XYZ file of C-alpha atoms in Angstrom:
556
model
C -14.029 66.370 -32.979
C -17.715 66.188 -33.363
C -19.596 67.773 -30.160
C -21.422 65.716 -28.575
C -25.071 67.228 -27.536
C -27.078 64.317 -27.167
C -25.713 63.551 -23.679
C -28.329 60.513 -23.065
C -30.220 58.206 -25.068
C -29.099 59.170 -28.561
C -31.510 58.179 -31.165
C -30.310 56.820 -34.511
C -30.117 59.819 -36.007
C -28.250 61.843 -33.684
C -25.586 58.957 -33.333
C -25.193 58.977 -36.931
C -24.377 62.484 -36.901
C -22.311 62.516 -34.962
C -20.407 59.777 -36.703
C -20.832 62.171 -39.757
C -19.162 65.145 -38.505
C -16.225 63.583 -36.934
C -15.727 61.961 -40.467
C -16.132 65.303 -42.270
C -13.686 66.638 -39.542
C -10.551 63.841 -40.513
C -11.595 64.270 -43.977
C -13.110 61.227 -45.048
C -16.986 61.249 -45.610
C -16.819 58.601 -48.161
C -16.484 55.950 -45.243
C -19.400 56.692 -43.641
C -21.970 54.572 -45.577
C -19.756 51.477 -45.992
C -18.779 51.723 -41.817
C -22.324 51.931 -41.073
C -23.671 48.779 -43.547
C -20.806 46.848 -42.624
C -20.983 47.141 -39.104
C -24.804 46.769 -38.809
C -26.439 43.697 -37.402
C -26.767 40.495 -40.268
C -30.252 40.281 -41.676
C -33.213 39.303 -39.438
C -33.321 35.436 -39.337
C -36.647 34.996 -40.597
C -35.381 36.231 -43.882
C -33.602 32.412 -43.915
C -36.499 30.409 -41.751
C -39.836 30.929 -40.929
C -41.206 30.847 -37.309
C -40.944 27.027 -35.581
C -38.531 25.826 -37.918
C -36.504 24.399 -35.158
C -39.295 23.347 -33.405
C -38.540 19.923 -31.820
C -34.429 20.388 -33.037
C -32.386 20.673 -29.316
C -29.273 22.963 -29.961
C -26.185 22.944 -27.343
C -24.937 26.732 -26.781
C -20.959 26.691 -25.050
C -20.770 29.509 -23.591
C -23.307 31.932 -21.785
C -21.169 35.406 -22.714
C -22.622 37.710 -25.168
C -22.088 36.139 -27.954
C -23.953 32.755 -27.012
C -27.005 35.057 -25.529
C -27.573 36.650 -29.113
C -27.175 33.494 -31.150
C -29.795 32.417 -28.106
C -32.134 35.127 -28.619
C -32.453 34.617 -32.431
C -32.630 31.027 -32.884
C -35.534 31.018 -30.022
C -37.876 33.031 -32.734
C -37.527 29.728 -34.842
C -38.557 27.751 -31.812
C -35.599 25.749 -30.887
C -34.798 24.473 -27.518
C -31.209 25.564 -26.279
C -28.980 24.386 -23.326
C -26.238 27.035 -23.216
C -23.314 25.452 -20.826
C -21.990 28.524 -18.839
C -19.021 27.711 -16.819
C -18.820 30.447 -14.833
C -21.633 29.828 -11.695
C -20.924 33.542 -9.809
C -21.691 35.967 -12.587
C -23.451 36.954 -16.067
C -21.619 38.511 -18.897
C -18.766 37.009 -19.676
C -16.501 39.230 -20.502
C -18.708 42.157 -19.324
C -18.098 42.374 -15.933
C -19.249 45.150 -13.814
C -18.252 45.448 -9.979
C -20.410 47.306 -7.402
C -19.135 48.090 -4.066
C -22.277 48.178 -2.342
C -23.893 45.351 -2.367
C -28.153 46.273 -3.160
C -26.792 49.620 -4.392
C -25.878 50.539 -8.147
C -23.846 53.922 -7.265
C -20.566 53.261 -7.056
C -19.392 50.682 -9.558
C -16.451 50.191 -11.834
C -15.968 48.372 -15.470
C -13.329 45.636 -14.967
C -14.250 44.387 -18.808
C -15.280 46.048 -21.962
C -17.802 48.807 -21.306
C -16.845 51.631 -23.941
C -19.882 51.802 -27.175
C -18.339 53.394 -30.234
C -21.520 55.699 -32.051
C -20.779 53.442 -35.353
C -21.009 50.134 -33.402
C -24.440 49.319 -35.140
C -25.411 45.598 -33.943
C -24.279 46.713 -30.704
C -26.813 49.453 -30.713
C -29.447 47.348 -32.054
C -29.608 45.317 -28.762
C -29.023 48.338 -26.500
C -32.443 49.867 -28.350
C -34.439 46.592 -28.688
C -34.057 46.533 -25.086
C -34.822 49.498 -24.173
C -31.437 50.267 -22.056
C -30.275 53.947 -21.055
C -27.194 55.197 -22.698
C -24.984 58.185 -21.646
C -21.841 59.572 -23.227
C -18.372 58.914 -22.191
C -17.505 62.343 -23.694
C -15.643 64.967 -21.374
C -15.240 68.834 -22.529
C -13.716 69.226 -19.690
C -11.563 66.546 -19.271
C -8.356 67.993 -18.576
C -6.387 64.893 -18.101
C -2.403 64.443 -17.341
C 0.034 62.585 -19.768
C 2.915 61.826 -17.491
C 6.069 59.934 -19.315
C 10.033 60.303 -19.034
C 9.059 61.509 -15.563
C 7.526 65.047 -16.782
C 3.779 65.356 -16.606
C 1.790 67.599 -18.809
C -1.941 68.108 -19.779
C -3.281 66.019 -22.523
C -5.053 68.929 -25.175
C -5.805 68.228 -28.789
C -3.489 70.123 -30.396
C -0.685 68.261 -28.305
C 1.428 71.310 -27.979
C 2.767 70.230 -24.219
C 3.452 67.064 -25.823
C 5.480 69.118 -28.724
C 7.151 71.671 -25.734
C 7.280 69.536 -23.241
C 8.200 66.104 -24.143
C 10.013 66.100 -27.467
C 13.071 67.400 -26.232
C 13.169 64.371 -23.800
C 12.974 61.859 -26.043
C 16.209 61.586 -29.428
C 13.644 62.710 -32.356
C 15.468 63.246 -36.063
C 15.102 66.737 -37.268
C 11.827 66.226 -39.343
C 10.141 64.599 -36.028
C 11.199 67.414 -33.947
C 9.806 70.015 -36.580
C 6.577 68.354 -36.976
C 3.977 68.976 -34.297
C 2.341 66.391 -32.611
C -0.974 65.673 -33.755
C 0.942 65.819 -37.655
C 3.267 63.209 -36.454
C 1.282 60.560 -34.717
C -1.534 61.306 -37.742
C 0.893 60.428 -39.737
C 2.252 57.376 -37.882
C -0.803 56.009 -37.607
C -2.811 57.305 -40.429
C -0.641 57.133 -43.965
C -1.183 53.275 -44.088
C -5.415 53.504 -43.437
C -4.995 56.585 -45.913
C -2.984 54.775 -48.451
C -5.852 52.548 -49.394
C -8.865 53.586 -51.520
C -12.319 53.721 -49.434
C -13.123 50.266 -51.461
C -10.022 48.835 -49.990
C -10.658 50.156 -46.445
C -13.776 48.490 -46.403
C -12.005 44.583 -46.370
C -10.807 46.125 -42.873
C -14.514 44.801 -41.420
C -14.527 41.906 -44.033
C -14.246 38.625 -43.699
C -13.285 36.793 -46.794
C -10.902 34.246 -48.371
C -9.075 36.345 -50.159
C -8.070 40.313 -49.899
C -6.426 42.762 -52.516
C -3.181 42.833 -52.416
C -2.845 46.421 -51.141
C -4.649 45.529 -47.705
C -3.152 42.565 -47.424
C -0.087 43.290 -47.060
C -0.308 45.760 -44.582
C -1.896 43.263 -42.139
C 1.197 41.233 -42.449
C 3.446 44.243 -40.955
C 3.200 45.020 -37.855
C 3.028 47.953 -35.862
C 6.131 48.799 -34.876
C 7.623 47.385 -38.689
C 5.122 49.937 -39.774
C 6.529 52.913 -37.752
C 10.005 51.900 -39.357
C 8.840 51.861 -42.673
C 7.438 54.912 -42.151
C 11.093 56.495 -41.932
C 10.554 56.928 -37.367
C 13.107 56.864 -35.145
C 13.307 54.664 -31.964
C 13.458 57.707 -30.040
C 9.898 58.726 -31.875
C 8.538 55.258 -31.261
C 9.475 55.800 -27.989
C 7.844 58.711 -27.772
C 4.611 57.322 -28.928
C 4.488 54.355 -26.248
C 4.717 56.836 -23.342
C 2.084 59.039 -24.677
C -0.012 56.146 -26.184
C 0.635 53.294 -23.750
C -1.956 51.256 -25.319
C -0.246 51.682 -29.133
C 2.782 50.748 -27.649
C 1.840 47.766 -25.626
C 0.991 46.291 -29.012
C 3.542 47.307 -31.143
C 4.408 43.917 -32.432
C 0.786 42.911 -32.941
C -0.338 43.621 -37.003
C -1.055 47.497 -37.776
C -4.871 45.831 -38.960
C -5.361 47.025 -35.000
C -4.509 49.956 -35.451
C -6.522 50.507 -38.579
C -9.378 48.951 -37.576
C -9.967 51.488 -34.495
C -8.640 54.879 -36.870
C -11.489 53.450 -39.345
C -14.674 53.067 -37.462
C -13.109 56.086 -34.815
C -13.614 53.591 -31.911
C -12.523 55.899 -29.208
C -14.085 59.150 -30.361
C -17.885 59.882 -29.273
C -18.170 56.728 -26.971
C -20.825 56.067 -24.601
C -21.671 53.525 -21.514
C -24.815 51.796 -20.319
C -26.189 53.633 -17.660
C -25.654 52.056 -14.333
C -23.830 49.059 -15.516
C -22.523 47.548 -19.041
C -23.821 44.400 -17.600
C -27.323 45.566 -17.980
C -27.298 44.279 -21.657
C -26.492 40.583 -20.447
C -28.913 40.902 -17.454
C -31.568 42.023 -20.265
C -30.654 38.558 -22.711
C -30.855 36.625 -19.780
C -33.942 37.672 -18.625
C -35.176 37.276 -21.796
C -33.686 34.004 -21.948
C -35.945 32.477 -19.087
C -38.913 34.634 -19.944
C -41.284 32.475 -21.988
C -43.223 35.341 -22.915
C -40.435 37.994 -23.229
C -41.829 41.705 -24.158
C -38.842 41.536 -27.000
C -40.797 39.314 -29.091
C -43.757 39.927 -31.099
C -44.370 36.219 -32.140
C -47.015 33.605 -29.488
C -45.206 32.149 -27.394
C -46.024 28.847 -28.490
C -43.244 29.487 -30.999
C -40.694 30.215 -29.001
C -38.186 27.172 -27.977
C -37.044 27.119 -23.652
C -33.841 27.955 -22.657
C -32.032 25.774 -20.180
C -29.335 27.671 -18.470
C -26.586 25.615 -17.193
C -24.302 27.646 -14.788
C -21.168 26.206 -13.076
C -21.235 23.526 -16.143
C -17.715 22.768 -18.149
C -17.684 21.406 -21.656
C -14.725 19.634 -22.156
C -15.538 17.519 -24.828
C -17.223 17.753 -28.472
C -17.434 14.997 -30.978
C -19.686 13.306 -33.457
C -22.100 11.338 -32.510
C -21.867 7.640 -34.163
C -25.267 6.672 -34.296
C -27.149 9.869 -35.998
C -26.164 13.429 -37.833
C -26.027 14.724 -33.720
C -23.184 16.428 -31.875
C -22.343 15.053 -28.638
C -21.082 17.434 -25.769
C -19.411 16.408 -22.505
C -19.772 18.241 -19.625
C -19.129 18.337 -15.516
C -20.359 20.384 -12.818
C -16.888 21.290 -11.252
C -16.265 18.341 -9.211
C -18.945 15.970 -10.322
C -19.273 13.043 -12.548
C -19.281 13.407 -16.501
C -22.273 14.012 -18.064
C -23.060 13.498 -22.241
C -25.678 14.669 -24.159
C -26.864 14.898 -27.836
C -27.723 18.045 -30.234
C -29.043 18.670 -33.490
C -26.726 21.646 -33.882
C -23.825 23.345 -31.202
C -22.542 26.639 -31.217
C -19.030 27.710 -29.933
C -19.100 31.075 -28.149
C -16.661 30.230 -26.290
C -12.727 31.933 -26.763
C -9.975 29.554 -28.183
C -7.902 30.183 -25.394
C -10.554 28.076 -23.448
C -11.383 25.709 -26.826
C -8.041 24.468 -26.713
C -8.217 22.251 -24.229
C -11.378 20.703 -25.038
C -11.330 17.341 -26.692
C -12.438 17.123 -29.974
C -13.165 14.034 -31.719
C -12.713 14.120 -35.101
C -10.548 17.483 -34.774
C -12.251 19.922 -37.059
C -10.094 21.383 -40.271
C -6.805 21.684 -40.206
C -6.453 25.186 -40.227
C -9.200 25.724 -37.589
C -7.096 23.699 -35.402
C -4.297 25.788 -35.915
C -6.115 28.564 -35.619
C -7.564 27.517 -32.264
C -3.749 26.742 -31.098
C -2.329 29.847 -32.637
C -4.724 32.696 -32.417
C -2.788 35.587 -30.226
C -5.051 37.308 -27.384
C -4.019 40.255 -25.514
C -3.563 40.138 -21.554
C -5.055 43.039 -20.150
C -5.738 43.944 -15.666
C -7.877 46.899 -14.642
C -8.000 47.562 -11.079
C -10.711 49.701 -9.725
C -10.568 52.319 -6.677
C -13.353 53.393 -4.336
C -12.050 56.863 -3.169
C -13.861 58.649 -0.440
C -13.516 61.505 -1.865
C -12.627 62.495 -5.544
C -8.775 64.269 -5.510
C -8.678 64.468 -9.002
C -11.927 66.516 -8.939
C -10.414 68.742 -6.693
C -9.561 72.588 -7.724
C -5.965 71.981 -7.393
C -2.368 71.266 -9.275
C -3.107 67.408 -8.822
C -6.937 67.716 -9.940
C -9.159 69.947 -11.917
C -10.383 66.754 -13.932
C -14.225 65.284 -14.760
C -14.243 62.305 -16.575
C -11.559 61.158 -19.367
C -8.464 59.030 -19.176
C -4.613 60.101 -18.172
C -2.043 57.900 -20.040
C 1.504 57.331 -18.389
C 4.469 55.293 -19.350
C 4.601 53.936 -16.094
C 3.288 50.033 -15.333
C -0.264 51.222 -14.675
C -0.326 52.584 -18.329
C -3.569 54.623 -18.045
C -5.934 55.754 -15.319
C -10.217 56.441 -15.760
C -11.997 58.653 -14.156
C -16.141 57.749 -13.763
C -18.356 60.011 -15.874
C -20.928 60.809 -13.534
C -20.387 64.241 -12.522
C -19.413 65.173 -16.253
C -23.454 67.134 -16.355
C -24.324 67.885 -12.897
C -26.229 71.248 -12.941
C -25.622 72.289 -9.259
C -22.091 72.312 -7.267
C -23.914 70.609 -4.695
C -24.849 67.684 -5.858
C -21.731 66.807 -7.287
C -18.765 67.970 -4.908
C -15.007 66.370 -5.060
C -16.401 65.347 -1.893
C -18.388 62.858 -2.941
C -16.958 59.095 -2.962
C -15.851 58.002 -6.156
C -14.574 54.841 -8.174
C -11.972 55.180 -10.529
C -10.433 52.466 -12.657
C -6.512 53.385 -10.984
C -5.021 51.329 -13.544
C -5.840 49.564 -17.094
C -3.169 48.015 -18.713
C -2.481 45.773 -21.370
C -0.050 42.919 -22.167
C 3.770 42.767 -20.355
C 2.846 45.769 -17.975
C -0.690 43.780 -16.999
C 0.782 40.467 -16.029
C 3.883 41.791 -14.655
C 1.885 43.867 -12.100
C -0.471 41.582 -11.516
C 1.757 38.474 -11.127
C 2.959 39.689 -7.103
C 0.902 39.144 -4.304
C -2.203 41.561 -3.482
C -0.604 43.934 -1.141
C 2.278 44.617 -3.116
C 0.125 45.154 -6.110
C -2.257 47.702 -4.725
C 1.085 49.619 -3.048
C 2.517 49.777 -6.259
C -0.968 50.799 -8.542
C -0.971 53.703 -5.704
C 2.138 54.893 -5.588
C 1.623 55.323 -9.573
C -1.279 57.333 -9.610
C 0.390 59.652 -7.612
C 3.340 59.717 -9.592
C 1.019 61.056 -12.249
C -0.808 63.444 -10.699
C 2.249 64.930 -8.737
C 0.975 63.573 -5.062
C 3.484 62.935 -2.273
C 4.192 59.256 -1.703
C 1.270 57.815 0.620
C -1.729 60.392 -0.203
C -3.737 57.561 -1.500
C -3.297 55.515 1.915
C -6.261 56.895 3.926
C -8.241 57.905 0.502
C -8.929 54.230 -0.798
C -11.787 52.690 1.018
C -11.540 49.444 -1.160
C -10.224 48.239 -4.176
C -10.733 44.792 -6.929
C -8.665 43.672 -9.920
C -9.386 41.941 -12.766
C -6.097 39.848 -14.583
C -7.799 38.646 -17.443
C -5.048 35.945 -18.062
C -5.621 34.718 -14.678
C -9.611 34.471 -15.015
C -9.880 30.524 -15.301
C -12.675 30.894 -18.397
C -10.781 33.344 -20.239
C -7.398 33.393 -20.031
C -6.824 36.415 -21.919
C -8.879 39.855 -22.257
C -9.784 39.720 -26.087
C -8.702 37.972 -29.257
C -5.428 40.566 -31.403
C -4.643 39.646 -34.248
C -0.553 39.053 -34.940
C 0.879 39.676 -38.246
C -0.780 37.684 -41.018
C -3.221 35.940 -38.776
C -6.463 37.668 -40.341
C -5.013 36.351 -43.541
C -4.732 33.265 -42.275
C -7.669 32.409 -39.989
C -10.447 34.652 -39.890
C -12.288 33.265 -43.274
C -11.600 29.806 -41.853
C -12.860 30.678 -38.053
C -16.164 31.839 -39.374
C -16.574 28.789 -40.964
C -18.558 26.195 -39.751
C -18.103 22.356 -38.881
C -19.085 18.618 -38.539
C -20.731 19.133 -42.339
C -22.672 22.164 -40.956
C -23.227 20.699 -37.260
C -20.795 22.941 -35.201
C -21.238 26.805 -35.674
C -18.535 29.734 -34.122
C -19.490 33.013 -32.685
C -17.217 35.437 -30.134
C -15.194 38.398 -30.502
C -12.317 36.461 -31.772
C -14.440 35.202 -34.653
C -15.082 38.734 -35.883
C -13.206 42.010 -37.128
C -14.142 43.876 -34.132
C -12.064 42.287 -31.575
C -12.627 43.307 -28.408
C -15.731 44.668 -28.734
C -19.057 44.128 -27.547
C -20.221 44.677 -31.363
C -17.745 41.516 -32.180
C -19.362 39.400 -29.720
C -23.001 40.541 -30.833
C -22.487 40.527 -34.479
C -21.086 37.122 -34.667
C -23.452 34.978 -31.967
C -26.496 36.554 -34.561
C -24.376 36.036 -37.260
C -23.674 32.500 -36.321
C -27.998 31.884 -35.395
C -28.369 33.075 -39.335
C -25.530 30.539 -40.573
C -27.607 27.731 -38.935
C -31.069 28.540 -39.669
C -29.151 28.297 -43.904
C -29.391 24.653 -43.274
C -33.029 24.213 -43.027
């Protein structure tokens, strides 16, 4: 893996070589130019308007998450007038969503929604430079994290050779998956189908478009786990996997598209955060947002259209107006009256899990209603620990770690530890003494809602009594340690209901072309993670709410 030396702040060119060399490294330079152009930010919209050709045009925004703040941002340059209808009244970000303990201090804080910044995630980038946000990297050289599954814990390396030692003869492996290391093995579960395709084909992996080659196509209608059996692996193999990859193996049955999509752009290799917060970036849109002069733009700002923010506001309705080529939304304030009001254009940012029950009158296309009933999104909980003082930092047989992730096969699935020690250049100002927050458990799908679904007490017991499974503590270590604790059950937030948008087998073949299409004869525009082929992502989010602004400003 490519070393990471730019720490903080990366410029363009650093990122980008470090994109390189990892590529060189797995063998497969060719992608690099078609990752990059695909995954960069959609032309500026001026190349499709000029400045104040919304002026005087009133366009309805549903949904104040990242995706409705970019297609915000751009369509203010042609100087329209936006209401964006946020339902959620506590918060900013969506699904961004950054908890600090202190309340006035920005220490100790945990991620309890996306956080992690791939180097190749371009558009995401783009907004982290244009405004002006610190960066550092998630990278740890010294990580030195456990894999504990079929009750035997080991050190994660990458070679894998405990993993080989260690854990194969725990698990009933054939006699070519017990003589294969490994790294060979899971490279070549879930590499040969990325690998069978040429680099032209690999590229319809971040396309959108009605129709695919056959070669690629096909593949997204297999899933994972169909995959792995194709692939000649034994149950006892894909066992294997899960416990050592708990994420790969909580969505097994989803389509192998997942899979490639992450190998492809190398989503979890040279990642970084935003320094003191992931919601920085929505805090910076939003500020933007109400600033009628904001710093961002280099236009008067007699161009630029006002933002009304609507917090606390639900749209639950969306439907043509009778009298004029308007959109009508229908919204509430929680427990007050119904309110309706007219646009000359709406955009969706909101998820479909949320969409569905919203009425809409004349239903949009056939297919996008199916898609809006049908679309699969994954259930994920993360539940963050404020240690008083950092045990796994500790020079000892349960510690010895600075940043990374451990991976387990038991219901917590994986445990993070924070990066901010991972550069310290004296002992003192970074002691295992120090308090702490670690994410004690992120999980995804069955294992999230079946932890999450008991009461609170029962749930923290059990997250505890976990983490020191994996790191070899006697029961009731953690007791005194955690100060304070908060979870996030994404199926269980009322304006989400699920963590991101996952594709099942077929889907992408079936809906994405047809999500990013628009509506209401070119009246109703899309934008959100689930709309793009980076689900999950902050780069899905951003990518499609510009995306979207561009789509609209085609009309004029």
């Amino acid at each position: 893996m490519a070393q990471q030396d730019y720490y903080k702040n990366p410029t363009d060119e650093q990122r980008h070589q470090l994109f390189l060399d990892s590529l060189y490294e797995e063998g497969r330079v060719e992608d690099y130019q078609n990752i990059l152009e695909l995954l960069s930010p959609p032309p500026d919209i001026f190349q499709y308007a000029p400045p104040g050709a919304l002026k005087n045009k009133h366009i309805g925004i549903i949904g104040g998450g990242l995706a409705g703040m970019s297609a915000a941002y751009e369509l203010r340059k042609l100087g329209a007038d936006i209401t964006i209808f946020e339902a959620e009244k506590e918060r900013i970000g969506g699904r961004v969503y950054t908890y600090y303990f202190e309340r006035g201090k920005k220490q100790l804080y945990g991620e309890l929604g996306a956080f992690r910044i791939p180097v190749s995630h371009e558009t995401t980038w783009h907004y982290i430079n244009l405004f002006h946000l610190d960066t550092e990297s998630l990278f740890a050289p010294a990580a030195n994290n456990f894999i504990y599954a079929h009750d035997t814990r080991i050190r994660r390396s990458r070679e894998g050779e405990a993993v080989t030692e260690k854990l194969y003869p725990l698990y009933d492996l054939t006699d070519f998956e017990k003589s294969t290391p490994w790294n060979k093995l899971n490279d070549y579960a879930m590499g040969t189908m990325l690998y069978s395709l040429t680099p032209k084909q690999r590229t319809e992996i971040l396309k959108i478009l009605p129709e695919y080659s056959v070669e690629y196509s096909d593949i997204t209608k297999l899933s994972t786990r169909r995959v792995f059996e194709m692939l000649g692996l034994s149950q006892g193999a894909i066992s294997l996997i899960s416990g050592v990859d708990p994420f790969t193996g909580a969505l097994l049955d989803f389509s192998h598209d997942e899979v490639m999509n992450g190998i492809y752009t190398q989503d979890f290799l040279n990642t970084y955060r935003i320094t003191g917060g992931t919601v920085n970036l929505p805090l910076a849109f939003h500020q933007s947002l109400m600033d009628s002069d904001p710093p961002e733009f280099r236009l008067p700002s007699y161009i630029l259209g006002k933002v009304d923010w609507k917090s606390g506001c639900i749209v639950d309705g969306i439907s043509k107006a009778s009298h004029a080529q308007k959109v009508q939304l229908r919204y509430n304030k929680m427990k007050g009256r119904d309110y309706v009001e007219a646009f000359d254009y709406v955009i969706c940012a909101i998820p479909f899990s949320t969409l569905r029950e919203i009425d809409i009158s004349p239903f949009f296309s056939n297919q996008k209603m199916q898609a809006i009933k049908e679309l699969s999104y994954c259930d994920a909980q993360k539940t963050l620990f404020l240690c008083k003082t950092r045990f796994w930092e500790e020079d000892a047989y349960y510690g010895e770690m600075n940043g990374g992730i451990s991976f387990t096969d038991l219901p917590i699935q994986s445990i993070l530890y924070p990066p901010d020690h991972l550069r310290c250049e004296a002992y003192e100002d970074c002691s295992y003494k120090d308090p702490g927050v670690m994410t004690a458990s992120y999980n995804l799908e069955q294992d999230a809602w079946r932890l999450s679904n008991q009461n609170q007490d029962r749930r923290i017991l059990l997250i505890k009594r976990n983490v020191e499974e994996v790191h070899g503590l006697p029961p009731g270590f953690l007791d005194p340690l955690v100060h304070s604790y908060k979870t996030a059950h994404w199926n269980n937030e009322q304006w989400f209901r699920g963590a991101f948008a996952v594709s099942g087998p077929g889907q992408k073949l079936n809906f994405a072309y047809t999500n990013s299409q628009s509506e209401y004869n070119s009246r109703v525009f899309f934008a959100g993670e689930h709309i793009s082929t980076k689900q999950g992502w902050l780069q899905g989010a951003l990518y499609t709410g510009k995306a979207a602004a561009n789509q609209l400003a085609m009309q004029l």
